[in-house]
Structure formats: C-alpha cells, structure tokens
Amino acid sequence: MSVLAEVVTVALNGLQQGAIYVLVAIGLSIILGTLKFVNFAHGALYLIGTYAGLLITLEINVTDGKLADWGYTPIGLEWGFLPALVIVPSVVFAVGLLMERFVARPFYDRPDTDQILLTFGLAIVVQEVFKILFGGQSYNFARPGWASGQVDLPIVGTFPEWRLYIIGITAAVVVLVYGLIEYTDFGLVVRAGTRDAEMVELLGIKLSRPYLMVFGVGAALAGVAGVVGGPLYAVNPNIGTEILVPSFLVVVIGGVGSITGAVLGGILIGETLAILVAVAPQWSQVGIYVLAAIVLLARPQGLLGVEEVTP
Amino acid sequence: MARGENIDVSRRDVVKMAGASGLVGLSGVAGSASAQENPPIGNFPIQGNPTFGFTVPQSGPYSSEGQDELRAYRLAVEHLNNGGGWVDNWSDLTGNGVLGNQVEFVSGDTATDADTARQTARRMIQRDRAIMLSGGSSSAVAIAIQELCQREKVQYMCCLTHSNDTTGKSCVRYSFREMFNAYMSAQALVPPVTQEYGNDNNFYQLYADYTWGQTVQSSMSRFFGEAGWSELNSVATPLGTKDFSSYLSQVPRDRTDVLFLNHYGLDGANSLSQARDMGLDQDMEIIVPLYNRPMAQAAGGAIEGVFGTVAWDSQIDNPPSNQFTSAFNEKYSRVPSGPAQLAYAQTLQYAAAVERAGTFYPPEVIRQLEGYNYNNIGMGEETMRACDHQAQRAVPVVKGLPEGEQQQGQFFEIVNVTPRSKLGYACDEGPAGECELGPYE
C-alpha cells in the first residue's frame, strides 16, 4: 500500500469511528450545555435505540432472558432499516420527553453530583432490564441488504459500504440539528438560554418547553446513533455504558453545548484512535485520554466551547 | 518412620479437634472424621455442607460464555445432590451429595477482569469458606485465581482457559485444566488447514494483547511456521476492542493468504464480522483458532467456512456427550455450549476425586486427580497428567456453517476430532517444561 493510500485509509477509518461518537455526543452536549444537566443515562438511550432498531429491522431469536421464558423466542418486525431510522428516533424522542419531565426537571437545581448519581443509577437500571428481558447474550445486528457490500474507492481501494453510509447519515443529521439550533426561533431561545437562562426568563420567555424539546432532540439523536451504529458491533446490554465514556470525551474536547465542537471532538478522537492503531497500537486506548488531557490543560472550556456568563 | 509420623500428626489433631469442636459446636460428621486423619489446611475441614464457588464472567467481553457456564454449574450441583445426568453412571458418584453431604454453591462475577476476579475469589474463600472454586473464562482471570488458590490452599478446577501459561509457566499444584491449550489448538489445526489451503502461504495475525492471545499468537507462529508458512506480521489489539476496522485495514490484502484472528468471545465476534464487512474474506482465508457457540451466534453469517477449534460441541456423538446435551436441554430448553460442558465436567471430576479420596482434604484430592485416566466426559480416553495438571485429550476442529444452515445451537460442522495421540508434548518440553507445580501443603 502506498503512503498516500495508507494516510487516506486511516483518515477515512478515523472519520467513520468518530461519526458514531459525534451522533451520541451532540445530544449529550446540547443537554449539558442548555439544561446544565449531566446525563449519564445518555448511553442507555443509545442502548434503547439499538435494541429498538434490532427489533424493527430484523427478526431475532431470543434464547435467553424473560422473553424466552415467556415463549417469545423469535421476535422482531422485519420492517427493514429505513422504517427503523424514522421510528426509532421518534420512540427515543418520547422516552427523552418522559425523562426530562420526570427525571431531569426535579434535579435541575440540584448539584452535579446528585444528577450524576441519579442518571448513572438509571443507566444501570435500564441495562439490567434489558439483560433480564433479552438475556446477556450478544446479538448479530445485520447491516441493511442495500449497504452490506464493499465499494471500490479511489486511492483507498475496498471500503465497507455501510461505514460510508454512517459518515453520510451523520453529516445529514449534523446539518439538520445545526440548522435547527442556528436558524430557528426555537434555536435562538435555546442558544440564549445556554448563555444566560436568567436573562431569557426575565424577557418573559418560559424556558420549560424549549428545555423539554432539547432533551427530546438529544435523546432522539442517541436513538439514531443506536440504529446506525448497531450493525457495527455485536449488540448486548453493555453497549450503552461502553459508548458513554468516549462520547463524554468528545464533549469535553469539543466544548460543552457546541455542535461544531462535538463534530470536531468526534473527528479528533476517531482520527487519534485510527492513527495510533496504525503507528503504535498498544497506545490506542490511552491516546484519547491523553488528547482530552492536553485539550483541557490548554483550553479548559474545550476547543469550541464558550465561557459561561457567571451571575 | 513415615507411618509413625502420620500417627503422631493424627493424635495431635484429635486433641486439636476436640478443643475446636467445643468452640464451634457440632460440625459435619464427615468433616470431623476426616479432620482427625488430616491436618487443617485452607478451608479444610469443611464446616457444615461443602460449598463450591463458581467464578464466571457475567459482564465484559466474555459474559455470554459465563452465563452458559453458570447454567452448567447449577446443573452439576443439582445432579450431585439428587442424581441425574452423568452422576447416574459415574461409579465414583452417588447422587446423594459428596461424601454424603449436600453440596451448596455460591457464584460471583469476574467481569472478565483479573482484579475483580481475585476479589470475588477471595470473598468466596474467606467469607463463604468454599472448598473448591471453578470458573472461566479469560486466562488472565484463571491464572490470577489459581495463584490465589495455591496460596490459600483451595482447589481450583479451571473451566475456560486456553493460554499455554495456565498449565505452563503459571501452573500450580492446586489447579487442574480439562481444556486444551493454544499449543494443542495449533497442532490440531495444522493438518486440516494445510490440506485445505496448501503448504505455502503467507499469514498475518491479530491477537488479543494478554496471556491468552500472546500464547495463541506464538503457538500459531511456531506450528504454521514449521508447516512451511511465512508470517508477515503479528499485531496486538487491546482486550475489549470494539472497532477493529483500523487494525484490519492494515492487513496487506495483496500479500496475505491467511488471516488469523486470535480473539475470543465478543471481541472475536466483532473482529470476524468486521473482517467480513471489509471484504477481507474475498482476498484471503480467515482462521479463528478458538471458537465457541455464543461467539458464533453473535458473529452470525460471518463464520461461514472459517476454521477453528472448540472445547466441545453437542454434535460430538457418543454416550456421555449425548447424555449431557439431553440433560441440559431438558433443564434449560437449549443446546449446551463447549464452555458449559467444561464447567459441568470439571465440577463432577472434582466431586468424584473427593469420593475416591474419601475426604475433602485437598492434598489427597489432588493426588486422586494426578495421573487419573478417564473416558467419561465425551472426549474419548483422557489423562489428567501429573506433571503439569493438563488433560491430555482430543481436540475438535470445526468450520463455521453458512447463515442459512445455522440452527439453534448448531453453528459448526465438525471437520476432525484430532486424537490425543497426534497432539500434546512431553513433560519436559513445550509449556510443561516451564511448569513447577509447587507444594501440596
């Protein structure tokens, strides 16, 4: 492989790995930036998205857990991927609304530690519920038939088609969310609320509805990530916890509340992983934490984060 | 002389036991009787019923394997206490507990992590006073627990551990292994694989970066090297890696004939599926040296045509195998996996050794297992070798079935059950050459 081909391949791999983190991190970041709510249960929303996607897309054979005990061994709708891409975010959006109303709202004025404890506990509960229902076993989430092959890219050569779709879907979702936040009245209120919530309220705008929506949108993004990322890895109840840590790193690196920051952070983490695997594999896991530490030392608010207005 | 010493020890112990029984009240009759003959060691003499401790991964990359092991352990205890399964035709077992005591058990999560596993095992030894521990998988976990068991003088019956080091340089007197190792997997794979793919190939390896993966990598290098193949490169990947695409894209497609994915459990399912996603199977052959059922299930159609070895498979057709499959199926309505068979076999092996010894006194139980010949667990004639506590046994070589032909519990076709005469190594060579078992007491 020529040097150029190697560089481009690594870059593309990094972009693809970063894309899933971006999808999860944007939701995490806008919820944290706008609502000042530390949502450790965001990974659980990803988990719900993946299992919901699995059930809508395919029929799976459950051999473990309560569902199997109750006699529901083959379950799933076999509706295919595109319906899942619409239905799953809607379902997780609704879950997000419920979560904002009954979990997050009573805790907005409580310290971060309370929020972390609450949401972390909630994440474990969700994970265990899935384990009870579906068993702890791993399921194979097949890629959609229309994207299961490989494409021949110039320079790079063969590349898995589904991974290109992931980059494409992520880009589309990012543009959509960016448009929503930057160019709509709703986005204006949200952005103002991010900067100075008290001032917005003083202007007579009730923030509880935009807050509800922000939580819902953030959750729906985790749902999208779950469906899109599902076919990359074997699916089991631990995937929510596993995606949470790198996604938080993305938020920290990019800057809380910034969509472009989340994109930049995600790409940086994906590329760091891919480059380290190519040159020094044993450092690949440590590398992303070193990156986060360097960014935090140089720019505590993250690369594109803004310093908050302190009352 | 030796006899005299024995009598001397036993007399002292009678006095000791008399004092002890005054303090702890009435303990189990069998416990006190054997204690009169043997000095206390580890958790011997047992107080009340014997407790077995099962250390299985219930989280982490090997959690699916752990769940199936736990089912088998439960079944083993049930059969030991009430009869059923193999217990009915093992002459050493009665179906009325072990030495007339009903067996109890505790189970704990190792989280596929050596430190967590050590804590779990320590709790079982100190708080639950387990007389025997058994579990897996992850060789790093097994080695950590067996070291602890040697120190605490509690017996450990390894379940799923495939690293050469378990009965090689890290071997201990208090641990026994029914599972074969990476060395034997490589020996078993060479003949069918070279026959299928030829004698002149370039191979590339990705391996999990801990004791198991390292010994699989070195064993494959050695035996396929000896068979005439050339190794292009070996790359270590951290345990628990989810996305292998960056590693896989480093594999030179134009020069590699065979790719070894030395990953297990969830890692193996992910790396194999991702290799297929990238179309590597169109340019080269793929081999997964150690497979199992939960892993094949998670990998789906990606296992098609991929060679590997398994601990045991329900398709192996002989009376003990069939009997285990039907007992497991009856209890759980599912086909047992290789790790489940290992778990069940190891528990019964220990119980049978206790019965033969007539005591739970660990050094005596160990001597009963050392050099023991058996043919009752479905893998043909076997010997639990005394020099390294490694079972000398046959190794099944399998090939993955296409997705359309996979049914519940059946994911492989058995290519060959390589007999033990074609495998293994002498006590002074290979991994056994590095083994020093340590003291009985």
Short mmCIF file of C-alpha atoms in Angstrom, two decimals, chain A residues 1 6 9-10 13 16-17 61 63-64 131 135-140 143 149-150 158 160 163 232-234 236 238-239 242 274 277-278 281 284-285, chain B residues 58-60 63-64 67 71 235-236 238 241-243 245-247 249-250 253 266 269-270 274 276-279 282 297-301 334 403 408:
data_model
loop_
_atom_site.label_atom_id
_atom_site.label_comp_id
_atom_site.label_asym_id
_atom_site.label_seq_id
_atom_site.Cartn_x
_atom_site.Cartn_y
_atom_site.Cartn_z
CA MET A 1 0.00 0.00 0.00
CA GLU A 6 -2.42 4.44 3.85
CA THR A 9 -7.43 4.95 4.62
CA VAL A 10 -6.50 5.90 8.18
CA ASN A 13 -11.39 4.99 9.27
CA GLN A 16 -16.14 6.72 10.43
CA GLN A 17 -15.26 5.77 14.01
CA ASN A 61 -34.12 -15.36 18.01
CA THR A 63 -32.68 -17.75 23.61
CA ASP A 64 -32.09 -16.07 26.96
CA LYS A 131 -30.45 -8.06 30.46
CA GLY A 135 -30.55 -12.16 28.36
CA GLY A 136 -26.91 -11.08 28.46
CA GLN A 137 -26.05 -12.70 25.16
CA SER A 138 -24.86 -10.78 22.13
CA TYR A 139 -26.97 -10.46 19.00
CA ASN A 140 -25.84 -10.03 15.48
CA ARG A 143 -26.37 -4.48 8.01
CA GLY A 149 -21.16 -4.96 0.40
CA GLN A 150 -17.96 -3.07 -0.23
CA THR A 158 -12.15 -1.59 -0.93
CA PRO A 160 -17.27 -1.34 3.64
CA ARG A 163 -19.39 2.65 7.02
CA LEU A 232 -21.02 -2.20 13.52
CA TYR A 233 -20.71 -4.25 16.68
CA ALA A 234 -22.40 -7.23 18.30
CA ASN A 236 -25.61 -6.64 24.09
CA ASN A 238 -23.38 -3.30 27.91
CA ILE A 239 -23.06 -1.22 24.74
CA GLU A 242 -19.24 1.43 26.56
CA ALA A 274 -7.10 5.32 13.84
CA VAL A 277 -3.64 1.87 15.68
CA ALA A 278 -1.56 2.35 12.55
CA PRO A 281 -1.49 0.01 18.57
CA SER A 284 -4.58 3.49 21.03
CA GLN A 285 -6.79 3.34 24.13
CA GLN B 58 -21.26 -12.05 33.95
CA SER B 59 -20.13 -8.82 32.34
CA GLY B 60 -17.33 -7.87 29.94
CA SER B 63 -20.15 -12.62 29.55
CA SER B 64 -22.17 -14.79 27.15
CA GLN B 67 -23.87 -17.35 31.53
CA ARG B 71 -26.19 -22.90 33.93
CA VAL B 235 -0.32 -7.12 15.72
CA ALA B 236 -1.56 -6.91 19.31
CA PRO B 238 -6.23 -4.49 23.47
CA THR B 241 -11.53 -3.55 21.48
CA LYS B 242 -14.85 -3.00 19.70
CA ASP B 243 -13.84 -1.49 16.42
CA SER B 245 -11.53 -1.69 11.32
CA SER B 246 -8.30 0.26 11.72
CA TYR B 247 -6.38 -2.92 12.54
CA SER B 249 -7.27 -2.12 7.14
CA GLN B 250 -3.55 -2.53 7.92
CA ARG B 253 -4.60 -7.64 1.02
CA LEU B 266 -17.39 -10.68 21.88
CA ALA B 269 -17.43 -11.91 17.03
CA ASN B 270 -16.68 -8.24 16.33
CA GLN B 274 -15.79 -6.56 10.65
CA ARG B 276 -16.15 -9.79 6.51
CA ASP B 277 -17.63 -6.28 6.27
CA MET B 278 -14.38 -5.09 4.79
CA GLY B 279 -14.39 -7.91 2.28
CA GLN B 282 -12.61 -12.26 -0.67
CA GLN B 297 -24.15 -16.66 17.41
CA ALA B 298 -23.01 -13.06 17.80
CA ALA B 299 -21.00 -13.24 14.58
CA GLY B 300 -23.90 -14.66 12.55
CA GLY B 301 -23.11 -15.48 8.94
CA ARG B 334 -31.34 -25.07 24.92
CA GLU B 403 -26.06 -18.45 7.99
CA GLN B 408 -30.43 -23.06 17.28
#
